Amino acid sequence: MKNSPSLHDELNDAQREAVTTTEGPVLVIAGAGSGKTRTLVYRVAHLIENDIDPESILLLTFTRKAAQEMLWRAGIILNDSCSRVTGGTFHGVANMLLRRYGSHLGFGSSFTIIDRADAEGIINLLKNSLDLTGPKKQFPSKRAIINMISGAVNKALSLEDLVFDQYAHLSDFADDIILLQKHYQSFKFDHGLMDYDDLLVNWKRLLEEVEEARAEISRKYQYIMVDEYQDTNLIQADIVRLAAYSHDNVMVVGDDSQSIYSFRGADFYNIMRFPQIFEGTKIIKLEENYRSTQPILSLTNDIIRSAAEKYTKTLFTNIEGDVKPVLYGGRDERTEADFVMEQIRKFQDEGVNLSEIAVLFRSGFHSFKLELELGSQSIQFEKRGGLKLTESAHMKDVLSIMRLLTNPADNLSWNRLLLSIDKVGPKTAQKITATISASPDPFTALSSYPSGKTWKDGVTRLASLFDKLHASTGKPAELCELALEWYQPVFERLYADDYPKRQKDLDQLKNIITGYDDLQSFIDDTTLDPPEADLQAYNEDQETLVLSTIHSSKGLEWEVVFIIGLADGRFPHSSAFPGEQWEEERRLLYVAATRAKKHLYMTYPRELMTPDRKFKRVGMSPFLTELKPGSYERMEPSPSSASFTRRTQQTGFDFPKKTVKKQKKIELNELKKGSRVKHPFFGTGVVERKIPPKSLEISFDRHGVKTLHLDYAKLSLLD
């Protein structure tokens, strides 16, 4: 930097070049673990150190937390002027700009942002009003409809094209789906609502259609940086191009080899064609890895070597370590799980904390056998992918109150609150909502609504709540206290079975809202960047193994990583054919392998059960067959014991029988409806139904109804 050249000593040559190249378009291809975050942090500090106004810098990331951390780190390097940089997600920045400029497009500044569950709720209301439901109509579900509407937006396709290309089995409903989309868009506009996709679509519209806004935004943000550019969709790429039209000072950072989110609309070709969109682009590659040992990196380089399209790069490191990755092929999924269990135990014995170990897989159900083994051996694990805190029903109830204070036209929230009143059903709720929303002051209209005898008290209490809220100081914490005071008896009635368990979420809400000075910011943040539910509160004092899909593991790292289920037909996914899908599956394996710091294990079963409950022999993933044999070691069961031995030869091998004592297998004819059984993971349950030849449905006390196969279930008969 201008006055602090010693700070550049913290960077390698490629990072330093990326940090100091500030004018014109720059594409930074950042290999896994190569310090891309450090590069962005130092570039922010470098710009400000060299007299660039912090308010002219725009940093776009995929989580608000990432932007906040980068600017905080830049502030430590430089000073608190870094806090004046505009940093956040595409959706967050879109929200800010649309509240400022949205009037050009016909939007007021008080629009409400709705999440996925809200959107599905609107679709349900519209399906009923358009008479698209009924016992004889097999119309697509609300979830499928939103998937199609959102998919069309993110992939820049017409809804009709998307239905016929990707949902051909629903093409008979195409006209009704398109009609539903039109009503959905009208409903949102009429009630001051925007979903996540609308934020991006309307930001792009603002830049395209309103010359005054485009010029002002482009003049304001003279230096634009984008993190994880490989995960952007076509709309986001267009936004970046339009926002930089007056200067082209754009640096995007990403790794084409880690583009794995096409199902969300991410377009792999955004990063590949960036040099064509921005003429004169300078390409800088970050290849020094600060995470993994060289044997792991050599294997990951080998995985991506055969990619059809890529920016060629070779990861290297100065980290010491010579342990090669391990490949293991088990007889079946149970043998595979046994192997993983034994290795985990060995690492524990060596002092490795369970939290430094992760098991990754292509799809959630691939870990089922392992979960059973972990449960039977009382190993604490966390499976990633729970609900966000504000996605739960009871939290949405409370947030509906807050949303109405900022947007009284939000009929979705009115409908939700009215349904929470005892004796008020869907038709009554919709009738009340329609009446009060037609009034200039819905709150006054609610107070004077001619209520029915059985639900009059409930409506009176709700109207009284809004009187108290409007009479308060308006501070978010006080509003929350008043709302929760009203909601507590409603909450205990609606969720009588488990409200004590849910109560901690409401308590957490109080803590979260305390940090806000205005209600609109709180509402926007809970929708755009919802906090995680406190999933780890129950095991604060325990070591916890991580089980995760590969998609959920991106950006994380562990000392020991197991990638399971690497069988032909499972990885790549059976529906992937050579082409774009196949190449994305290859990148998915690359992402998984690059999570490991010291030890990497790749496992697969040699026998799988087909959907018609037959067993078939399978080989390893085609991606593994492409690897150089010297890049990994094989492990196999020892002929003399139940343990496992290493070897490097690539020949076939036999599997010994387990030496553990076998449990007597229960036959189907020994069981009847009502028989009580015990399962090592699910606990005690009652047989509900027998499904010949060897399956049954069991209702477990704590886990509900499960369908199990007798050959695998390890059941014991209790009576």
XYZ file of C-alpha atoms in Angstrom:
719
model
C 0.000 0.000 0.000
C 1.011 3.616 -0.514
C 2.118 4.283 3.052
C 2.395 0.748 4.367
C 4.450 -1.379 1.970
C 5.120 -3.919 4.719
C 1.480 -5.013 4.586
C 2.137 -6.431 1.143
C 4.436 -8.944 2.808
C 1.262 -10.703 3.949
C 0.423 -11.548 0.324
C 1.954 -13.890 -2.226
C 2.832 -12.568 -5.688
C -0.491 -13.469 -7.332
C -2.533 -12.044 -4.463
C -0.478 -8.854 -4.518
C -1.103 -8.444 -8.246
C -4.869 -8.850 -7.718
C -4.874 -6.352 -4.853
C -2.941 -3.643 -6.692
C -4.603 -3.947 -10.127
C -7.426 -1.497 -9.452
C -8.320 -0.018 -12.862
C -10.259 -1.907 -15.509
C -11.805 -5.385 -15.414
C -10.014 -8.134 -13.462
C -10.922 -11.825 -13.242
C -9.305 -13.626 -10.295
C -9.447 -17.409 -10.617
C -9.043 -18.445 -6.990
C -8.375 -22.147 -6.448
C -9.769 -23.817 -3.337
C -8.059 -22.605 -0.151
C -5.952 -20.051 -2.031
C -6.812 -17.011 0.104
C -9.463 -15.285 -2.011
C -11.034 -13.661 1.058
C -7.647 -12.256 2.099
C -7.264 -10.869 -1.421
C -10.623 -9.076 -1.307
C -9.940 -7.725 2.190
C -6.560 -6.305 1.225
C -7.933 -4.843 -1.993
C -10.577 -2.873 -0.079
C -7.887 -1.562 2.260
C -5.540 -0.826 -0.655
C -8.171 1.254 -2.492
C -8.968 3.363 0.571
C -5.276 3.734 1.448
C -4.805 5.154 -2.034
C -7.392 7.900 -1.565
C -10.418 6.145 -3.058
C -13.610 7.293 -1.322
C -14.933 4.271 0.698
C -18.471 5.147 -0.371
C -17.523 4.594 -4.015
C -16.694 0.914 -3.355
C -19.325 -1.814 -3.738
C -18.557 -5.321 -2.408
C -21.074 -7.995 -3.431
C -21.023 -11.364 -1.647
C -23.408 -14.305 -1.240
C -23.929 -13.903 2.523
C -24.150 -10.734 4.579
C -21.868 -12.341 7.158
C -19.108 -12.710 4.539
C -19.308 -9.022 3.600
C -19.325 -7.899 7.231
C -16.306 -10.062 8.061
C -14.333 -8.786 5.065
C -14.981 -5.132 5.912
C -14.191 -5.761 9.576
C -10.870 -7.350 8.628
C -10.103 -4.483 6.239
C -10.796 -2.075 9.096
C -8.269 -3.862 11.303
C -5.643 -3.524 8.566
C -6.442 0.128 7.871
C -9.021 2.077 9.917
C -12.761 2.384 10.523
C -13.291 4.211 7.216
C -13.718 0.711 5.730
C -17.126 0.570 7.435
C -18.363 3.175 4.929
C -17.944 0.699 2.060
C -21.259 -0.667 0.752
C -21.014 -4.415 1.320
C -23.673 -7.102 1.212
C -25.515 -9.654 -0.860
C -27.002 -8.951 -4.283
C -30.450 -9.171 -2.677
C -29.509 -6.904 0.223
C -28.081 -4.184 -2.022
C -31.071 -4.533 -4.364
C -33.386 -3.974 -1.391
C -31.502 -0.807 -0.407
C -31.507 0.647 -3.927
C -35.137 -0.232 -4.682
C -36.318 1.509 -1.524
C -34.437 4.577 -2.794
C -35.253 4.417 -6.502
C -38.225 2.035 -6.701
C -40.707 4.857 -7.315
C -39.334 5.011 -10.885
C -40.814 1.518 -11.360
C -44.061 2.199 -9.482
C -43.035 0.749 -6.099
C -43.356 2.515 -2.772
C -40.484 2.407 -0.291
C -42.477 0.338 2.231
C -42.741 -2.899 0.242
C -42.442 -6.156 2.198
C -40.022 -8.911 1.201
C -41.541 -12.392 1.311
C -39.699 -15.677 1.721
C -40.298 -19.054 0.094
C -43.012 -20.136 2.521
C -44.894 -16.846 2.038
C -44.711 -17.274 -1.741
C -46.130 -20.789 -1.496
C -48.918 -19.438 0.720
C -49.896 -16.920 -1.942
C -49.923 -19.640 -4.588
C -52.283 -21.677 -2.408
C -54.658 -18.737 -2.045
C -54.613 -18.131 -5.795
C -55.103 -21.813 -6.643
C -58.293 -21.767 -4.568
C -59.569 -18.478 -5.974
C -58.921 -19.655 -9.550
C -60.596 -23.017 -8.804
C -57.450 -24.980 -9.639
C -57.832 -27.366 -6.708
C -60.236 -30.112 -5.777
C -60.414 -33.868 -5.186
C -60.489 -34.677 -8.894
C -57.763 -32.253 -9.957
C -54.143 -33.385 -9.875
C -52.803 -29.846 -10.199
C -49.100 -29.350 -9.335
C -48.298 -28.553 -5.700
C -47.566 -25.024 -4.483
C -43.927 -26.034 -4.078
C -43.653 -27.216 -7.679
C -45.340 -24.044 -8.951
C -42.893 -21.774 -7.115
C -39.989 -23.934 -8.327
C -41.138 -23.355 -11.901
C -41.810 -19.630 -11.546
C -38.487 -19.017 -9.779
C -36.594 -21.343 -12.109
C -37.801 -19.432 -15.159
C -36.597 -16.143 -13.644
C -33.183 -17.391 -12.553
C -32.461 -19.226 -15.793
C -33.744 -16.369 -17.966
C -36.345 -18.597 -19.646
C -40.016 -18.024 -20.345
C -42.214 -20.020 -17.974
C -43.709 -21.873 -20.933
C -40.287 -22.943 -22.209
C -39.215 -24.094 -18.750
C -42.387 -26.163 -18.236
C -41.987 -27.968 -21.558
C -38.205 -28.390 -21.218
C -37.915 -29.451 -17.580
C -41.432 -30.372 -16.423
C -42.796 -32.089 -19.510
C -44.962 -34.363 -17.349
C -46.867 -31.233 -16.240
C -47.247 -29.738 -19.724
C -51.005 -30.396 -19.706
C -51.243 -27.736 -16.990
C -49.018 -25.198 -18.806
C -51.802 -22.693 -19.556
C -53.063 -22.739 -15.962
C -49.518 -22.441 -14.581
C -48.892 -19.364 -16.761
C -52.235 -17.902 -15.638
C -51.269 -18.536 -12.022
C -47.934 -16.775 -12.564
C -49.713 -13.668 -13.885
C -52.041 -13.552 -10.886
C -49.080 -14.139 -8.545
C -47.238 -11.146 -10.007
C -50.363 -8.972 -9.769
C -51.034 -10.044 -6.186
C -47.525 -9.081 -5.115
C -47.658 -5.699 -6.843
C -51.128 -4.874 -5.468
C -50.105 -5.679 -1.887
C -46.615 -4.180 -1.855
C -44.752 -7.493 -1.794
C -41.538 -8.654 -3.431
C -40.033 -12.138 -3.382
C -36.288 -12.811 -3.638
C -36.373 -13.033 -7.415
C -38.257 -9.721 -7.698
C -35.408 -7.931 -5.926
C -32.937 -8.940 -8.636
C -35.373 -8.555 -11.529
C -36.376 -5.067 -10.410
C -32.766 -3.984 -9.764
C -31.921 -5.043 -13.302
C -35.031 -3.248 -14.617
C -34.007 -0.112 -12.735
C -30.576 -0.146 -14.382
C -31.958 -0.957 -17.838
C -35.047 1.227 -17.947
C -34.256 4.259 -15.795
C -31.299 6.126 -17.270
C -31.178 8.601 -14.376
C -30.885 5.811 -11.785
C -28.338 3.859 -13.845
C -26.103 6.901 -14.244
C -26.331 7.802 -10.549
C -25.609 4.244 -9.341
C -22.706 3.778 -11.756
C -21.200 7.144 -10.789
C -21.540 6.334 -7.091
C -19.938 2.880 -7.244
C -16.694 3.437 -9.154
C -15.091 0.210 -7.869
C -17.139 -2.979 -7.869
C -15.978 -6.314 -6.439
C -17.907 -9.592 -6.600
C -17.109 -12.692 -4.538
C -17.973 -16.263 -5.648
C -18.680 -15.100 -9.196
C -19.066 -18.690 -10.381
C -22.313 -18.832 -8.364
C -23.996 -15.867 -10.067
C -27.003 -16.295 -12.335
C -27.639 -14.470 -15.612
C -29.550 -11.622 -13.942
C -26.715 -10.976 -11.487
C -24.148 -10.960 -14.303
C -26.296 -8.431 -16.188
C -26.569 -6.267 -13.052
C -22.770 -6.175 -12.706
C -22.354 -5.239 -16.376
C -24.993 -2.469 -16.175
C -23.772 -1.037 -12.854
C -20.231 -0.689 -14.232
C -21.192 0.705 -17.634
C -19.453 4.058 -17.031
C -16.068 2.781 -15.834
C -15.501 -1.035 -16.094
C -13.603 -1.077 -12.768
C -14.841 -4.524 -11.816
C -12.965 -7.306 -10.090
C -14.735 -10.660 -9.827
C -13.289 -13.500 -7.795
C -14.290 -17.119 -8.182
C -13.345 -20.652 -9.125
C -14.897 -22.230 -12.184
C -14.029 -25.629 -10.668
C -16.388 -24.920 -7.750
C -19.483 -23.979 -9.764
C -22.039 -26.442 -8.325
C -25.320 -24.547 -7.923
C -27.021 -24.735 -11.321
C -30.156 -26.031 -9.589
C -30.436 -22.565 -8.010
C -29.930 -20.863 -11.357
C -26.149 -20.318 -11.146
C -24.608 -20.173 -14.609
C -21.160 -21.742 -14.984
C -20.594 -19.766 -18.173
C -20.768 -16.385 -16.411
C -17.204 -16.819 -15.186
C -16.060 -18.417 -18.446
C -17.331 -15.562 -20.635
C -16.405 -12.668 -18.328
C -13.385 -11.746 -20.515
C -15.702 -11.461 -23.534
C -18.262 -9.309 -21.688
C -15.568 -7.014 -20.256
C -13.067 -6.321 -23.023
C -9.451 -6.115 -21.888
C -9.942 -8.296 -18.802
C -6.798 -9.159 -16.866
C -6.841 -12.773 -15.616
C -4.956 -13.567 -12.402
C -4.750 -17.097 -10.962
C -4.369 -17.880 -7.263
C -2.881 -21.385 -7.096
C -1.022 -21.557 -3.790
C -3.211 -23.451 -1.316
C -3.132 -22.718 2.423
C -5.431 -25.549 3.539
C -4.397 -29.003 2.345
C -1.322 -31.173 2.056
C 0.210 -31.774 -1.382
C -1.023 -35.393 -1.769
C -4.594 -34.159 -1.359
C -4.024 -31.307 -3.809
C -2.423 -33.636 -6.356
C -5.560 -35.758 -6.280
C -7.891 -32.746 -6.583
C -5.838 -31.463 -9.524
C -6.312 -34.899 -11.065
C -10.101 -34.816 -10.517
C -10.505 -31.569 -12.459
C -7.866 -32.392 -15.101
C -10.462 -34.052 -17.361
C -13.016 -31.214 -17.156
C -14.352 -30.295 -20.591
C -14.071 -26.514 -19.996
C -11.925 -24.812 -17.376
C -9.314 -22.235 -16.548
C -6.279 -24.484 -16.219
C -4.621 -24.173 -12.825
C -2.451 -26.373 -10.616
C -2.854 -26.125 -6.858
C 0.312 -26.409 -4.770
C 1.231 -25.873 -1.119
C 4.097 -25.527 1.322
C 2.177 -27.360 4.046
C 4.033 -30.442 5.243
C 2.401 -33.850 4.950
C 2.807 -36.956 2.823
C -0.282 -39.070 3.659
C -2.034 -40.042 0.458
C -5.834 -40.014 0.107
C -7.452 -43.424 0.664
C -9.924 -45.260 -1.578
C -12.092 -48.020 -0.108
C -14.706 -50.211 -1.797
C -17.022 -51.978 0.638
C -19.145 -55.025 -0.054
C -22.321 -53.008 0.578
C -23.429 -49.860 2.362
C -23.209 -51.504 5.765
C -19.599 -52.572 5.197
C -18.855 -49.064 3.949
C -20.389 -47.599 7.133
C -18.386 -50.041 9.302
C -15.176 -48.887 7.628
C -15.954 -45.204 8.195
C -16.859 -45.933 11.824
C -13.590 -47.746 12.499
C -11.516 -44.943 10.980
C -13.389 -42.325 13.019
C -12.678 -44.324 16.182
C -8.986 -44.489 15.281
C -8.782 -40.729 14.817
C -10.532 -40.232 18.154
C -7.969 -42.505 19.804
C -5.250 -40.341 18.253
C -6.755 -37.239 19.863
C -8.572 -35.749 16.853
C -11.684 -33.862 17.959
C -14.898 -35.146 16.359
C -15.700 -31.603 15.247
C -12.605 -31.798 12.991
C -14.088 -34.774 11.115
C -16.766 -34.588 8.402
C -18.594 -37.154 6.301
C -19.797 -35.753 2.972
C -22.246 -37.253 0.472
C -24.056 -36.466 -2.780
C -27.610 -36.826 -1.415
C -29.056 -36.849 2.093
C -30.221 -40.473 2.036
C -26.703 -41.746 1.259
C -25.778 -41.395 4.941
C -28.700 -43.467 6.285
C -26.702 -46.613 7.088
C -23.950 -44.565 8.711
C -26.473 -42.670 10.836
C -27.763 -45.978 12.165
C -24.248 -47.061 13.099
C -23.494 -43.731 14.751
C -26.704 -43.964 16.744
C -26.015 -47.517 17.872
C -22.527 -46.502 19.062
C -23.738 -43.269 20.730
C -21.549 -40.985 18.626
C -22.935 -37.444 18.606
C -23.392 -36.058 15.099
C -24.993 -33.063 13.425
C -26.548 -33.395 9.984
C -26.378 -30.078 8.188
C -29.427 -28.519 6.582
C -31.981 -27.483 9.239
C -34.607 -24.750 9.088
C -33.655 -21.134 9.376
C -34.943 -19.658 12.616
C -37.541 -17.423 10.957
C -38.902 -20.176 8.697
C -40.705 -21.908 11.571
C -44.473 -21.366 11.833
C -44.504 -19.753 15.285
C -41.809 -17.247 14.313
C -43.677 -16.316 11.139
C -46.761 -15.625 13.290
C -44.886 -12.988 15.326
C -43.136 -11.525 12.278
C -46.543 -11.044 10.617
C -47.390 -8.509 13.321
C -44.160 -6.593 12.675
C -44.621 -6.695 8.914
C -48.087 -5.130 9.133
C -46.695 -2.172 11.067
C -44.442 -1.314 8.114
C -46.827 -2.414 5.339
C -50.569 -2.470 6.283
C -51.359 -3.655 2.733
C -49.649 -7.011 3.383
C -52.721 -9.242 3.059
C -50.646 -12.380 3.518
C -49.759 -11.301 7.043
C -53.339 -10.244 7.810
C -54.592 -13.645 6.694
C -51.984 -15.463 8.825
C -52.803 -13.479 11.971
C -56.558 -13.833 11.573
C -56.203 -17.597 11.150
C -54.433 -17.698 14.523
C -57.643 -16.479 16.222
C -59.700 -19.266 17.779
C -62.813 -20.208 15.747
C -61.671 -18.255 12.649
C -61.300 -20.474 9.572
C -59.825 -19.809 6.109
C -63.015 -18.408 4.550
C -63.681 -16.061 7.459
C -60.047 -14.919 7.516
C -60.134 -14.149 3.787
C -63.447 -12.286 4.162
C -62.118 -10.102 6.992
C -58.863 -9.474 5.107
C -60.700 -8.412 1.948
C -62.882 -5.976 3.922
C -60.205 -4.278 6.012
C -57.654 -4.095 3.181
C -60.150 -2.077 1.121
C -60.160 0.564 3.868
C -57.704 3.509 3.929
C -56.852 2.447 7.509
C -56.983 -1.364 7.919
C -56.293 -1.118 11.672
C -59.347 1.076 12.314
C -61.409 -1.143 10.007
C -60.431 -4.174 12.083
C -61.642 -2.484 15.298
C -65.074 -1.829 13.826
C -65.479 -5.130 11.958
C -68.829 -6.855 12.743
C -67.370 -9.975 14.326
C -69.126 -13.267 14.928
C -70.094 -14.153 18.485
C -67.600 -17.038 18.838
C -64.576 -15.111 17.620
C -65.386 -11.513 18.568
C -63.061 -11.528 21.589
C -60.152 -12.724 19.452
C -60.591 -9.919 16.907
C -60.976 -7.360 19.720
C -57.713 -8.548 21.319
C -55.885 -8.277 17.973
C -57.249 -4.763 17.329
C -56.240 -3.769 20.861
C -52.710 -5.058 20.206
C -52.288 -2.754 17.220
C -53.602 0.195 19.271
C -50.869 -0.501 21.847
C -48.208 -0.910 19.173
C -49.104 2.396 17.515
C -49.105 4.149 20.901
C -45.627 2.835 21.820
C -42.263 4.500 21.229
C -41.808 2.468 18.058
C -38.530 0.944 19.195
C -38.236 -2.600 17.817
C -37.499 -4.173 21.226
C -40.618 -2.602 22.776
C -42.784 -3.603 19.809
C -41.513 -7.167 20.138
C -42.385 -7.292 23.861
C -45.953 -6.103 23.190
C -46.372 -8.548 20.302
C -45.107 -11.497 22.354
C -47.358 -10.558 25.279
C -50.371 -10.828 22.943
C -49.039 -13.926 21.202
C -48.143 -16.091 24.225
C -51.669 -17.505 24.889
C -52.250 -17.902 21.143
C -48.877 -19.665 20.840
C -49.645 -22.106 23.681
C -53.014 -22.962 22.113
C -51.756 -23.407 18.528
C -48.695 -25.462 19.486
C -50.005 -27.226 22.572
C -47.986 -30.385 21.866
C -44.525 -28.830 21.882
C -44.685 -25.122 22.700
C -42.090 -25.414 25.522
C -39.581 -26.667 22.934
C -40.470 -23.817 20.571
C -40.294 -21.207 23.329
C -36.499 -20.855 23.026
C -36.967 -19.502 19.490
C -39.164 -16.678 20.781
C -36.569 -15.941 23.457
C -33.888 -15.857 20.770
C -36.017 -13.395 18.782
C -35.956 -10.980 21.729
C -32.160 -11.074 21.765
C -31.878 -10.557 18.009
C -34.262 -7.585 17.772
C -32.497 -5.745 20.606
C -29.680 -4.888 18.213
C -31.948 -2.906 15.843
C -32.923 0.773 15.922
C -35.602 0.627 13.224
C -38.206 -1.995 12.451
C -37.836 -2.030 8.646
C -34.162 -3.034 8.881
C -35.048 -5.872 11.250
C -37.789 -7.184 8.950
C -35.569 -6.963 5.872
C -32.718 -8.807 7.587
C -34.881 -11.646 8.919
C -36.123 -12.261 5.380
C -32.970 -11.631 3.349
C -30.444 -13.156 5.753
C -32.381 -15.168 8.352
C -30.459 -16.346 11.443
C -29.931 -20.056 11.937
C -31.955 -21.845 14.563
C -29.788 -22.738 17.553
C -29.043 -26.239 16.308
C -25.997 -26.794 18.497
C -27.393 -25.643 21.837
C -27.960 -29.207 22.944
C -24.349 -30.309 22.500
C -22.273 -27.309 23.532
C -20.088 -29.462 25.784
C -19.810 -32.429 23.421
C -17.673 -33.188 20.412
C -19.877 -33.432 17.346
C -19.214 -35.209 14.065
C -20.469 -33.354 10.980
C -22.550 -35.133 8.346
C -23.240 -32.914 5.353
C -24.256 -32.889 1.735
C -21.415 -31.639 -0.434
C -23.459 -28.606 -1.475
C -23.763 -27.549 2.184
C -20.032 -28.075 2.836
C -18.737 -25.530 0.326
C -16.499 -22.951 1.980
C -15.815 -25.161 5.010
C -12.821 -27.323 5.947
C -11.965 -30.211 8.286
C -8.824 -32.061 9.272
C -10.380 -35.385 8.198
C -12.959 -35.772 5.409
C -14.803 -38.899 4.268
C -16.659 -38.793 0.934
C -19.076 -41.740 0.883
C -21.350 -43.230 -1.751
C -18.916 -42.795 -4.652
C -20.531 -45.575 -6.655
C -21.389 -45.651 -10.346
C -25.011 -44.510 -10.643
C -24.859 -42.478 -7.448
C -21.961 -40.188 -8.228
C -22.470 -38.736 -10.740
C -26.205 -38.795 -10.165
C -27.983 -41.397 -12.275
C -29.865 -38.696 -14.220
C -26.627 -36.900 -15.236
C -25.517 -37.516 -18.798
C -22.275 -36.414 -20.453
C -22.552 -32.667 -20.894
C -23.205 -29.795 -18.497
C -24.760 -31.910 -15.732
C -21.937 -34.451 -15.875
C -19.312 -31.717 -15.633
C -21.061 -30.136 -12.651
C -21.001 -33.514 -10.881
C -17.246 -33.658 -11.492
C -16.899 -30.208 -9.918
C -18.983 -31.413 -6.974
C -16.429 -34.158 -6.260
C -13.642 -31.561 -6.548
C -15.367 -29.352 -3.965
C -15.749 -32.298 -1.587
C -12.099 -33.367 -1.880
C -10.778 -29.846 -1.350
C -12.485 -29.634 2.075
C -9.824 -31.950 3.588
C -6.744 -30.565 5.312
C -4.738 -33.665 6.296
C -6.709 -36.854 5.615
C -9.089 -37.689 2.760
C -11.064 -40.936 2.411
C -13.193 -41.848 -0.619
C -15.544 -44.806 -0.192
C -18.190 -46.625 -2.183
C -20.375 -49.746 -1.854
C -20.006 -52.510 -4.434
C -23.627 -53.575 -4.070
C -26.737 -51.374 -3.982
C -30.446 -51.984 -3.593
C -32.528 -50.879 -6.592
C -35.939 -49.153 -6.260
C -37.654 -52.519 -6.821
C -35.715 -53.896 -3.789
C -33.274 -56.043 -5.731
C -29.523 -55.999 -5.246
C -27.118 -55.169 -8.049
C -23.341 -55.038 -8.306
C -21.879 -51.602 -9.041
C -18.423 -50.221 -9.625
C -16.731 -47.059 -8.426
C -17.662 -43.638 -9.785
C -16.409 -42.984 -13.335
C -14.607 -39.945 -11.913
C -12.508 -42.233 -9.704
C -11.563 -44.472 -12.619
C -9.985 -41.423 -14.312
C -7.571 -40.846 -11.412
C -3.933 -41.844 -11.641
C -3.446 -44.965 -9.446
C -0.454 -43.385 -7.716
C -2.544 -40.473 -6.421
C -4.224 -42.577 -3.704
C -3.914 -45.735 -1.620
C -6.469 -48.520 -1.420
C -7.711 -50.052 1.795
C -9.556 -53.321 2.135
C -10.751 -55.720 4.850
C -7.999 -57.869 6.322
C -8.508 -61.615 5.647
C -7.618 -62.433 9.242
C -9.741 -59.955 11.221
C -12.524 -57.406 11.140
C -10.010 -54.574 10.771
C -8.788 -52.945 7.583
C -5.366 -52.905 5.913
C -3.706 -50.584 3.400
C -2.337 -51.526 0.018
C -1.564 -49.789 -3.243
C -2.157 -52.570 -5.800
C -5.218 -52.155 -7.986
C -6.392 -55.780 -8.058
C -9.656 -57.300 -6.862
C -10.035 -58.619 -3.343
C -12.309 -60.791 -1.259
C -14.321 -59.700 1.750
C -14.101 -61.743 4.950
C -17.109 -62.545 7.048
C -17.556 -60.387 10.108
C -16.257 -61.893 13.302
C -18.858 -60.146 15.448
C -21.680 -62.267 16.833
C -24.699 -62.186 14.566
C -28.096 -61.224 15.906
C -30.923 -63.653 15.124
C -32.805 -62.287 12.125
C -36.566 -61.887 12.570
C -38.746 -63.357 9.833
C -41.838 -61.588 8.543
C -44.129 -64.415 9.686
C -42.976 -63.875 13.290
C -44.502 -60.397 13.291
C -48.063 -59.163 13.184
C -49.810 -55.804 13.329
C -49.350 -54.451 16.852
C -46.113 -56.336 17.602
C -43.702 -54.236 19.651
C -40.125 -54.116 18.352
C -36.871 -52.314 19.121
C -34.494 -50.720 16.623
C -30.901 -49.686 17.527
C -31.437 -46.129 16.249
C -35.178 -45.411 16.173
C -35.892 -47.086 19.535
C -39.171 -48.852 20.370
C -42.100 -49.002 17.989
C -45.230 -50.849 16.917
C -45.697 -52.741 13.637
C -48.377 -50.992 11.583
C -48.303 -52.999 8.347
C -46.408 -55.895 6.760
C -45.164 -55.412 3.191
C -44.155 -58.801 1.676
C -41.674 -60.204 1.056
C -39.429 -58.590 3.700
C -40.540 -55.039 4.584
C -42.835 -53.470 7.141
C -44.092 -50.124 8.366
C -43.320 -49.389 12.007
C -44.583 -46.469 14.078
C -41.746 -45.454 16.396
C -42.425 -43.591 19.622
C -39.991 -40.757 18.839
C -39.393 -40.899 15.082
C -42.827 -41.544 13.563
C -43.618 -44.101 10.847
C -40.664 -45.698 9.022
C -40.558 -48.366 6.299
C -37.770 -50.857 7.032
C -36.360 -53.934 5.308
C -35.867 -56.942 7.601
C -32.489 -57.833 6.099
C -31.060 -54.524 7.309
C -33.181 -53.286 10.177
C -31.514 -55.174 13.105
C -34.886 -55.429 14.847
C -35.513 -57.278 18.099
C -38.976 -58.481 19.145
C -40.144 -57.141 22.519
C -43.298 -59.232 23.005
